[in-house]
XYZ file of C-alpha atoms in Angstrom:
697
model
C -12.279 143.769 174.007
C -13.056 140.401 172.390
C -16.227 139.388 170.536
C -19.002 137.841 172.648
C -22.658 137.149 171.801
C -23.735 140.003 174.104
C -21.161 142.299 172.517
C -22.456 141.486 169.034
C -26.032 142.218 170.147
C -24.886 145.565 171.557
C -23.149 146.426 168.295
C -26.251 145.601 166.253
C -28.478 147.624 168.573
C -26.101 150.593 168.361
C -25.999 150.329 164.548
C -29.803 150.379 164.431
C -29.991 153.444 166.714
C -27.397 155.263 164.653
C -29.050 154.326 161.341
C -32.408 155.589 162.609
C -30.878 158.871 163.786
C -28.980 159.315 160.504
C -32.095 158.657 158.395
C -34.035 161.261 160.412
C -31.192 163.779 160.731
C -33.234 166.612 159.178
C -36.105 166.040 161.612
C -34.071 165.448 164.787
C -30.566 166.955 164.430
C -29.976 167.047 168.205
C -30.877 163.342 168.492
C -28.224 162.506 165.877
C -25.513 164.218 167.892
C -26.601 162.517 171.113
C -26.622 159.028 169.573
C -23.270 159.614 167.851
C -21.550 160.790 171.043
C -22.989 157.869 173.029
C -21.716 155.349 170.462
C -18.251 156.955 170.394
C -18.052 156.785 174.183
C -19.382 153.224 174.563
C -17.507 151.464 171.749
C -14.186 153.357 171.563
C -12.266 150.269 172.743
C -14.495 147.593 171.194
C -12.922 145.213 168.716
C -14.854 144.939 165.442
C -16.605 148.286 165.919
C -14.486 150.185 163.366
C -17.316 150.719 160.861
C -19.761 151.716 163.620
C -17.262 154.238 165.045
C -16.593 155.686 161.584
C -20.323 156.165 161.060
C -20.631 157.765 164.503
C -17.810 160.207 163.630
C -19.601 161.096 160.385
C -22.902 161.601 162.246
C -21.232 163.810 164.866
C -19.493 165.796 162.116
C -22.864 166.422 160.488
C -24.356 167.573 163.798
C -21.389 169.848 164.569
C -21.645 171.400 161.099
C -25.253 172.332 161.819
C -24.101 173.819 165.117
C -21.423 175.908 163.338
C -18.343 174.105 164.727
C -16.669 173.637 161.341
C -13.142 172.989 162.622
C -14.017 169.937 164.734
C -16.653 168.813 162.210
C -14.078 168.895 159.413
C -11.528 166.932 161.470
C -14.098 164.235 162.314
C -15.244 164.014 158.679
C -11.594 163.609 157.575
C -11.144 160.703 160.010
C -14.414 159.092 158.930
C -13.566 159.359 155.218
C -10.149 157.774 155.785
C -11.637 154.919 157.830
C -14.437 154.215 155.314
C -11.899 154.001 152.499
C -9.797 151.589 154.526
C -12.919 149.464 155.087
C -13.865 149.601 151.395
C -17.154 151.401 152.118
C -17.351 153.751 149.126
C -20.901 154.969 149.856
C -20.179 156.237 153.356
C -16.810 157.564 152.191
C -18.745 159.722 149.691
C -21.035 161.004 152.467
C -17.957 161.810 154.561
C -16.410 163.717 151.625
C -19.643 165.667 151.246
C -19.494 166.562 154.956
C -15.862 167.682 154.501
C -16.967 169.786 151.527
C -19.674 171.524 153.565
C -17.121 172.429 156.241
C -14.769 173.797 153.566
C -17.667 175.787 152.076
C -18.470 177.443 155.394
C -14.753 178.246 155.814
C -15.025 179.945 152.366
C -12.577 177.430 150.842
C -14.738 177.068 147.751
C -12.153 175.326 145.588
C -11.695 172.505 148.126
C -15.454 172.340 148.628
C -16.011 172.009 144.869
C -13.331 169.326 144.456
C -14.649 167.193 147.326
C -18.285 167.590 146.237
C -17.574 166.641 142.633
C -15.749 163.521 143.855
C -18.691 162.605 146.096
C -21.152 163.205 143.242
C -19.208 160.877 140.932
C -19.028 158.194 143.646
C -22.790 158.405 144.253
C -23.425 158.212 140.492
C -21.348 155.013 140.276
C -23.459 153.579 143.121
C -26.732 154.768 141.513
C -27.507 156.596 144.775
C -30.016 159.291 143.770
C -30.213 160.942 147.177
C -26.433 161.218 147.382
C -26.199 162.656 143.855
C -28.983 165.130 144.639
C -27.217 166.289 147.821
C -23.978 166.760 145.887
C -25.671 168.770 143.119
C -27.395 170.911 145.764
C -24.009 171.651 147.378
C -22.448 172.431 143.975
C -25.316 174.843 143.290
C -24.489 176.713 146.522
C -20.780 176.803 145.727
C -21.399 178.093 142.185
C -23.849 180.725 143.432
C -21.531 182.240 146.040
C -18.744 182.158 143.431
C -20.882 184.326 141.150
C -21.549 181.524 138.622
C -25.315 181.801 138.330
C -25.685 179.628 135.207
C -23.881 176.564 136.622
C -25.685 177.126 139.942
C -29.041 176.836 138.188
C -27.990 173.716 136.280
C -26.895 171.965 139.504
C -30.036 173.104 141.344
C -32.208 171.713 138.556
C -30.390 168.343 138.697
C -30.824 168.294 142.473
C -34.536 169.111 142.184
C -35.150 166.288 139.688
C -33.209 163.736 141.757
C -34.803 164.681 145.088
C -38.218 164.381 143.458
C -37.284 161.013 141.977
C -36.310 159.617 145.391
C -39.145 161.530 147.137
C -36.796 163.178 149.636
C -38.754 166.193 150.856
C -36.079 167.845 153.077
C -33.708 167.888 150.108
C -36.497 169.193 147.889
C -37.122 172.056 150.326
C -33.389 172.885 150.517
C -33.116 172.930 146.722
C -36.116 175.245 146.476
C -34.259 177.493 148.921
C -31.252 177.383 146.572
C -33.400 178.290 143.574
C -34.891 181.156 145.546
C -31.406 182.426 146.414
C -30.422 182.295 142.723
C -33.582 184.178 141.721
C -32.730 186.706 144.460
C -29.232 187.187 143.014
C -30.820 187.784 139.593
C -33.035 190.478 141.100
C -36.249 188.513 140.592
C -37.394 188.946 144.194
C -41.007 187.966 143.531
C -39.933 184.615 142.076
C -37.414 184.206 144.893
C -40.119 184.641 147.534
C -42.308 182.135 145.646
C -39.572 179.479 145.873
C -38.865 180.287 149.536
C -42.550 180.084 150.438
C -42.849 176.688 148.730
C -39.799 175.481 150.686
C -41.349 176.859 153.883
C -44.622 175.035 153.195
C -42.835 171.687 152.762
C -40.648 172.268 155.829
C -43.578 173.128 158.081
C -45.701 170.256 156.809
C -42.939 167.728 157.542
C -41.515 169.337 160.691
C -38.089 170.212 159.196
C -37.257 173.054 161.562
C -33.774 173.781 160.242
C -35.025 174.113 156.655
C -37.936 176.199 157.913
C -35.422 178.573 159.503
C -33.509 178.928 156.235
C -36.720 179.656 154.333
C -37.863 182.311 156.851
C -34.464 183.973 156.711
C -34.410 183.960 152.905
C -37.920 185.389 152.564
C -36.812 188.230 154.810
C -33.723 188.894 152.686
C -35.766 189.003 149.465
C -38.355 191.338 151.000
C -35.516 193.575 152.146
C -33.895 193.577 148.699
C -37.285 194.423 147.217
C -37.545 197.466 149.482
C -40.079 196.157 152.019
C -37.826 196.528 155.054
C -40.544 196.363 157.741
C -41.855 193.030 156.404
C -38.279 191.744 156.094
C -37.652 192.595 159.758
C -40.726 190.592 160.826
C -39.540 187.533 158.841
C -36.013 187.759 160.295
C -37.388 187.949 163.824
C -39.607 184.909 163.218
C -36.553 183.082 161.867
C -34.518 183.995 164.950
C -37.282 182.819 167.322
C -37.410 179.438 165.587
C -33.617 179.006 165.659
C -33.495 180.000 169.321
C -36.121 177.362 170.065
C -34.218 174.635 168.189
C -30.821 175.613 169.601
C -29.321 176.513 166.202
C -26.629 178.946 167.400
C -25.173 179.704 164.001
C -28.649 180.268 162.595
C -29.379 182.644 165.494
C -26.213 184.628 164.761
C -27.101 184.945 161.057
C -30.631 186.078 161.923
C -29.307 188.658 164.404
C -26.998 190.002 161.689
C -29.958 190.248 159.285
C -32.140 191.923 161.919
C -29.344 194.457 162.498
C -29.086 195.225 158.759
C -32.859 195.767 158.505
C -32.890 198.035 161.568
C -29.960 200.023 160.121
C -31.911 200.587 156.888
C -34.869 201.781 158.956
C -32.564 204.287 160.664
C -32.794 202.580 164.078
C -29.037 202.506 164.572
C -28.925 201.886 168.328
C -31.135 198.801 168.042
C -29.154 197.643 165.017
C -25.908 197.955 166.989
C -27.304 195.821 169.813
C -28.375 193.027 167.433
C -25.060 193.039 165.532
C -23.085 192.804 168.783
C -25.212 189.863 169.939
C -24.604 188.125 166.609
C -20.849 188.820 166.850
C -20.679 187.269 170.327
C -22.386 184.101 169.090
C -20.003 183.826 166.119
C -17.041 184.323 168.488
C -18.296 181.604 170.815
C -18.403 179.233 167.836
C -15.028 180.476 166.536
C -16.765 181.198 163.232
C -14.366 183.583 161.444
C -16.643 183.918 158.424
C -19.593 185.095 160.536
C -17.377 187.389 162.640
C -15.986 189.044 159.501
C -19.476 189.936 158.281
C -20.546 191.271 161.680
C -17.382 193.364 161.960
C -18.061 194.848 158.524
C -21.651 195.704 159.480
C -20.560 197.135 162.830
C -17.989 199.265 160.995
C -20.652 200.610 158.659
C -22.939 201.372 161.643
C -20.118 203.191 163.463
C -19.382 205.230 160.321
C -23.056 206.243 160.057
C -22.974 207.276 163.725
C -19.862 209.407 163.078
C -17.596 207.107 165.118
C -14.784 207.040 162.551
C -12.075 205.453 164.718
C -14.401 202.699 165.921
C -15.508 202.076 162.337
C -11.852 201.774 161.301
C -11.227 199.197 164.059
C -14.167 197.099 162.896
C -13.115 197.242 159.223
C -9.531 196.305 160.087
C -10.715 193.362 162.226
C -12.947 192.214 159.358
C -9.960 192.440 156.986
C -7.785 190.410 159.385
C -10.429 187.700 159.705
C -10.941 187.463 155.960
C -7.232 187.139 155.368
C -7.201 184.377 157.985
C -10.050 182.592 156.194
C -8.184 182.879 152.910
C -11.165 184.164 150.938
C -9.530 186.648 148.557
C -12.781 188.085 147.275
C -14.035 188.861 150.791
C -10.615 190.338 151.570
C -10.970 192.661 148.552
C -14.411 193.789 149.754
C -13.016 194.577 153.235
C -10.124 196.548 151.686
C -12.592 198.662 149.688
C -14.731 199.279 152.788
C -11.651 200.510 154.659
C -10.521 202.651 151.703
C -13.983 204.235 151.513
C -13.816 205.128 155.207
C -10.334 206.692 154.867
C -11.083 208.568 151.646
C -12.384 211.899 152.991
C -8.823 212.884 153.962
C -6.455 215.742 153.134
C -4.058 215.372 150.218
C -0.764 213.641 151.073
C -2.125 212.572 154.482
C -1.309 209.160 155.924
C -4.975 208.171 155.677
C -5.028 208.973 151.959
C -1.905 206.877 151.410
C -3.465 203.978 153.303
C -6.710 204.393 151.314
C -4.688 204.232 148.071
C -2.893 201.104 149.281
C -6.189 199.433 150.284
C -7.843 200.239 146.951
C -4.761 199.124 145.005
C -4.720 195.882 147.014
C -8.394 195.283 146.234
C -7.693 195.957 142.526
C -4.835 193.438 142.504
C -7.101 190.768 144.051
C -9.915 191.586 141.612
C -7.612 191.333 138.598
C -6.067 188.112 139.910
C -9.531 186.552 140.308
C -11.072 188.356 137.304
C -13.978 189.667 139.384
C -15.332 192.523 137.266
C -17.560 194.196 139.914
C -14.658 194.284 142.392
C -12.320 195.688 139.711
C -14.879 198.368 138.890
C -15.324 199.426 142.549
C -11.541 199.480 143.058
C -11.061 201.704 139.993
C -13.806 204.049 141.227
C -12.144 204.271 144.625
C -8.738 204.923 143.075
C -10.239 207.603 140.825
C -11.598 209.433 143.888
C -8.352 208.955 145.834
C -6.154 210.323 142.997
C -8.546 213.207 142.496
C -8.352 214.028 146.217
C -4.540 213.859 145.955
C -4.603 216.278 143.000
C -3.222 213.673 140.585
C -5.783 214.333 137.873
C -4.079 212.426 135.061
C -4.029 209.229 137.158
C -7.622 209.908 138.225
C -8.651 210.224 134.561
C -6.942 206.924 133.741
C -8.843 205.144 136.516
C -12.081 206.823 135.372
C -11.638 205.565 131.796
C -10.864 202.042 133.069
C -13.946 202.187 135.300
C -16.144 203.220 132.358
C -14.786 200.338 130.245
C -15.386 197.899 133.100
C -18.891 199.277 133.600
C -19.744 198.462 129.968
C -18.199 194.986 130.279
C -20.144 194.343 133.473
C -23.381 195.503 131.851
C -22.848 193.228 128.850
C -21.823 190.241 130.967
C -24.646 190.763 133.460
C -27.152 191.057 130.613
C -25.889 187.842 129.018
C -25.746 185.976 132.328
C -29.099 187.304 133.421
C -30.705 186.328 130.126
C -29.213 182.844 130.262
C -30.006 182.406 133.940
C -33.554 183.632 133.526
C -33.967 181.170 130.653
C -32.785 178.297 132.844
C -34.867 179.584 135.749
C -37.892 179.700 133.438
C -37.186 176.104 132.386
C -36.972 175.069 136.046
C -40.206 176.865 136.880
C -41.948 175.386 133.825
C -40.786 171.915 134.808
C -42.010 172.519 138.369
C -45.436 173.659 137.186
C -45.678 170.721 134.791
C -44.833 168.372 137.646
C -47.555 169.953 139.787
C -50.024 169.483 136.931
C -48.891 165.877 136.538
C -49.394 165.333 140.271
C -52.903 166.775 140.025
C -53.654 164.573 137.026
C -52.133 161.590 138.831
C -54.409 162.198 141.815
C -57.440 162.483 139.531
C -56.376 159.333 137.680
C -55.827 157.519 140.965
C -59.331 158.498 142.100
C -60.776 157.375 138.755
C -58.857 154.101 138.936
C -60.070 153.573 142.496
C -63.667 154.124 141.379
C -63.160 151.878 138.340
C -61.705 149.154 140.560
C -64.655 149.510 142.937
C -67.068 149.166 140.003
C -65.036 146.227 138.641
C -65.216 144.478 141.998
C -68.965 145.051 142.144
C -69.346 143.753 138.584
C -67.091 140.789 139.350
C -69.125 140.005 142.453
C -72.357 140.254 140.453
C -70.864 138.130 137.674
C -69.683 135.560 140.179
C -73.131 135.482 141.767
C -74.697 135.065 138.311
C -72.213 132.340 137.384
C -72.804 130.557 140.663
C -76.559 130.729 140.101
C -76.148 129.365 136.565
C -73.935 126.552 137.853
C -76.502 125.602 140.454
C -79.387 125.776 137.977
C -77.433 123.864 135.317
C -76.418 121.204 137.817
C -79.967 120.828 139.145
C -81.469 120.700 135.617
C -79.097 118.123 134.177
C -80.406 115.052 136.037
C -84.163 115.585 135.528
C -83.681 116.530 131.849
C -81.489 113.467 131.317
C -84.278 111.386 132.875
C -86.819 112.932 130.452
C -84.467 112.090 127.562
C -84.159 108.479 128.724
C -87.968 108.135 129.024
C -88.323 109.531 125.473
C -86.003 106.788 124.169
C -88.095 104.140 125.952
C -91.275 105.546 124.470
C -89.794 105.475 120.957
C -89.258 101.712 121.317
C -92.935 101.230 122.298
C -94.570 103.392 119.643
C -92.471 102.461 116.623
C -95.589 101.600 114.602
C -97.372 104.799 115.643
C -95.962 107.511 113.346
C -97.580 110.388 115.241
C -96.511 109.005 118.606
C -92.972 108.475 117.324
C -92.837 112.109 116.211
C -93.955 113.270 119.647
C -91.195 111.183 121.212
C -88.655 112.791 118.860
C -89.882 116.212 119.933
C -89.448 115.287 123.618
C -85.983 113.848 122.939
C -84.924 116.872 120.859
C -86.136 119.350 123.483
C -84.328 117.420 126.180
C -81.154 117.377 124.019
C -81.366 121.135 123.502
C -81.687 121.769 127.236
C -78.856 119.334 127.976
C -76.674 121.085 125.392
C -77.329 124.490 126.957
C -76.737 123.123 130.452
C -73.511 121.505 129.281
C -72.328 124.709 127.637
C -73.089 126.780 130.738
C -71.161 124.384 132.950
C -68.225 124.199 130.517
C -68.051 128.005 130.296
C -68.102 128.339 134.091
C -65.317 125.779 134.389
C -63.359 127.605 131.674
C -63.729 130.948 133.497
C -62.613 129.363 136.776
C -59.705 127.492 135.175
C -61.171 124.210 136.411
C -61.291 122.344 133.082
C -59.756 118.837 133.240
C -56.691 118.818 130.979
C -55.843 115.098 130.721
C -55.163 113.816 127.205
C -55.119 110.264 125.871
C -55.543 108.470 122.517
C -59.106 109.054 121.234
C -60.885 107.721 118.102
C -62.381 110.801 116.412
C -64.376 108.616 113.976
C -66.148 106.919 116.886
C -66.983 110.299 118.482
C -68.349 111.741 115.228
C -70.501 108.666 114.562
C -71.822 108.770 118.126
C -72.697 112.463 117.777
C -74.560 111.811 114.523
C -76.607 109.101 116.273
C -77.203 111.344 119.297
C -78.670 114.062 117.022
C -80.834 111.685 114.977
C -84.047 112.684 116.743
C -83.333 116.381 116.161
C -82.652 115.653 112.453
C -85.835 113.608 112.033
C -88.005 116.474 113.305
C -86.848 118.692 110.398
C -86.581 115.864 107.862
C -82.810 116.384 107.700
C -80.309 113.833 106.418
C -76.755 113.169 107.573
C -74.025 112.373 105.084
C -70.890 111.107 106.797
C -67.530 110.615 105.119
C -65.475 109.384 108.037
C -62.798 106.632 108.028
C -63.352 103.655 110.303
C -60.572 104.757 112.647
C -58.960 108.200 113.198
C -56.932 108.242 116.410
C -55.274 111.317 117.935
C -54.148 112.374 121.405
C -56.747 114.723 122.877
C -59.236 115.373 125.667
C -62.283 113.200 124.846
C -64.739 115.333 126.839
C -63.607 118.479 125.007
C -63.959 116.752 121.609
C -67.543 115.755 122.447
C -68.360 119.347 123.403
C -66.754 120.684 120.193
C -68.593 118.338 117.805
C -71.904 118.419 119.731
C -72.011 122.203 119.292
C -70.957 122.181 115.621
C -73.425 119.421 114.583
C -76.240 120.945 116.665
C -75.574 124.345 115.030
C -75.696 122.786 111.548
C -79.076 121.194 112.350
C -80.504 124.369 113.925
C -79.692 126.550 110.911
C -80.567 124.018 108.174
C -83.946 124.230 106.388
C -86.242 121.197 106.257
C -85.227 118.362 103.918
C -81.615 119.582 103.757
C -78.420 117.561 104.200
C -75.727 118.007 106.866
C -72.345 116.653 105.769
C -69.715 115.446 108.254
C -66.233 114.809 106.805
C -63.010 113.745 108.523
C -59.554 112.884 107.230
C -55.906 112.745 108.166
C -53.685 115.441 106.612
C -50.334 117.153 106.967
C -50.002 120.719 108.208
C -47.777 123.197 106.305
C -44.975 122.427 108.803
C -45.206 118.688 107.958
C -46.863 117.643 111.225
C -49.830 115.257 110.929
C -53.324 116.376 111.951
C -57.020 115.419 111.836
C -59.193 117.729 109.744
C -62.967 117.638 110.417
C -65.504 119.692 108.422
C -69.229 120.069 109.095
C -71.233 121.564 106.236
C -74.840 122.786 106.297
C -77.196 124.190 103.669
C -78.495 126.955 105.886
C -78.684 130.774 105.463
C -74.887 131.204 105.418
C -72.773 133.947 107.022
C -72.253 137.578 106.062
C -69.119 139.701 106.754
C -70.439 140.998 110.091
C -71.200 137.424 111.205
C -67.653 136.356 110.365
C -66.184 139.056 112.652
C -68.134 138.035 115.745
C -68.701 134.362 114.954
C -66.681 132.822 117.797
C -67.369 135.565 120.369
C -68.970 135.003 123.735
C -72.772 135.355 123.621
C -72.513 136.230 119.906
C -75.765 136.794 118.040
C -75.730 136.232 114.255
C -77.854 137.751 111.503
C -79.634 134.428 110.742
C -81.984 132.693 113.188
C -82.461 128.918 113.738
C -84.922 127.675 111.120
C -87.048 125.715 113.596
C -87.097 128.372 116.332
C -84.564 126.403 118.390
C -83.025 128.203 121.402
C -79.368 129.334 121.433
C -77.254 130.485 124.398
C -74.564 132.142 122.257
C -71.904 130.118 124.073
C -71.533 127.143 121.712
C -69.086 128.518 119.133
C -67.199 130.457 121.843
C -66.577 127.160 123.664
C -65.613 125.437 120.402
C -62.874 128.033 119.753
C -61.549 127.939 123.319
C -61.439 124.128 123.528
C -59.823 123.781 120.091
C -57.149 126.343 120.998
C -56.474 124.601 124.327
C -55.580 121.515 122.244
C -53.248 123.532 119.950
C -55.725 123.303 117.063
C -57.379 125.720 114.652
C -61.052 126.404 113.919
C -62.603 128.626 111.259
C -65.707 128.965 109.115
C -66.353 129.516 105.415
C -69.432 130.819 103.618
C -69.821 132.108 100.101
C -72.615 134.395 101.214
C -76.168 134.614 102.487
C -78.343 131.639 101.506
C -75.378 129.470 100.483
C -74.738 127.502 103.655
C -71.674 127.355 105.922
C -68.739 125.046 106.437
C -66.902 124.805 109.774
C -63.345 123.447 109.907
C -61.552 121.954 112.915
C -57.898 120.921 112.613
C -56.297 119.143 115.579
C -52.665 117.934 115.810
C -52.301 114.166 115.831
C -49.901 114.115 118.799
C -51.841 116.709 120.830
C -49.013 119.311 120.782
C -48.686 122.621 118.952
């Protein structure tokens, strides 16, 4: 089939459906299988659909694994992995390898499962795919646990837990908690095991992960059973079965039926147990699940032996042995051989049954020694001791007894060491989990506090904005009438020059108007500064002209306090700057000098060109007063917003506390420096402003 626009649209739509189903595979496993099978049917002959078909095969393999069809799932995963590698898609190839590993695990081919999972883990690590790495570590934890390697199982489970938490993948988190519970169960810490399983169950139920919920229910039942509470265990197993029946999880149903049968057997309800085990066996047979069948056959054999049906028990044990040899799981084969030997043991000396029992026990011992499985070696030696004793071969029986005693000590030492190490790691995992829960609680409290702080900040900002807006309006509305008053005062001065008292009144009007205009100007400048609305244009400006103009503008204020100006300013001092900002800077500094100077004092204004330490040219302006001076505390807050100093204006003049704050800001905006000097209280102050000649820093 050739590419067409419609065909491309169909491909994209199918990719989106498949991606959605794959992302939600824990929530809707049946939907994943349906979408995958539809895609495989619709696009089997479509050119350019190779990647889509490979992904559909992987999705179907995942669904079939959940359904217990490991043979077909494994074959599909093999095809998908090969196709992804051909397409250069390393991420999906790693997922396919992980699916192949799961199939190998359920076929009890643990070595293949480990090899494939480690390869997938390394591929995910190279891709920085946390969810993939977490899934791989979770699988490795399972493989290590069933292989009797509790320490490595815990290490992998802890890695998986950290990674699933990092990527916030809750189904994986629940599965890993199930793994940790299973490890705690193996260590005999059933209370801790149930705690992990219950946490997994809580997550699964909250998020609707039915498959994980089924695992958790099943595991809680197993831990209750191991802890001796068989009746409670039976209730959990039945709840697990009901859930799996509802979701169509056939393999899960078969496992639950097997567990229900074991619980009923322990309660002495053998007929009911037999019925449940047979139902489980039929389900495993329908799925061609040799692993599940082998366990059911072993349980059915044990039930038959308890019911006195020796021949039937033998048939079940032999079928279990055949299945385990077919699977290729040597350890399970050894366990089946010991079960059969135990059944045959109560036999007369030199009978055929006793010979077969010896052969079975010897076979189990050979497997145990080959695999170095101490518990299996111990049980085989115990069986052989009893067999040789029954045969009257006491010397051989004594030899097996001595070997069994040595193995028992080795097992005790190894189990103690492993248990101690595993419990240490388990404690570390639990501590980390509790710390994380505490961090989450603190994070929630902090989030609530931050939310409240932000709400208060917004309220304060709104109030501040309203205040600033009010000040802007008031300042704007005051400026024109006050400027008019100032202009009238100047006119009056011209008319009453010969009237000393009248001239003084005019100076008072002019000075008051200047003070209000200064405050209005400062308020408007500060508002513009806060809003970022200050005009930033720069051009050549004569600083000498500005300083002289400011001295003249403050003449009326100086006359009121009988102050004198001394100016040492060159005729011309040009630099590149913002003229409006310079006026604001020097207005505030000269006004401050006048406010804080006593009557009959002198205010000195100096300006010169100089070179900075880096060699760049600058203009240096100093304004010196003979006022009360500055103490150490004043120096620290001198240029702060709304700063209040220890000294007060000598003539009771008003002060907004914004003047020096604006001076610092406007000087810094022009890449300059401003500072003050004072030798102490009562010795006056000197303010320095240094601005670069070219207007750059």
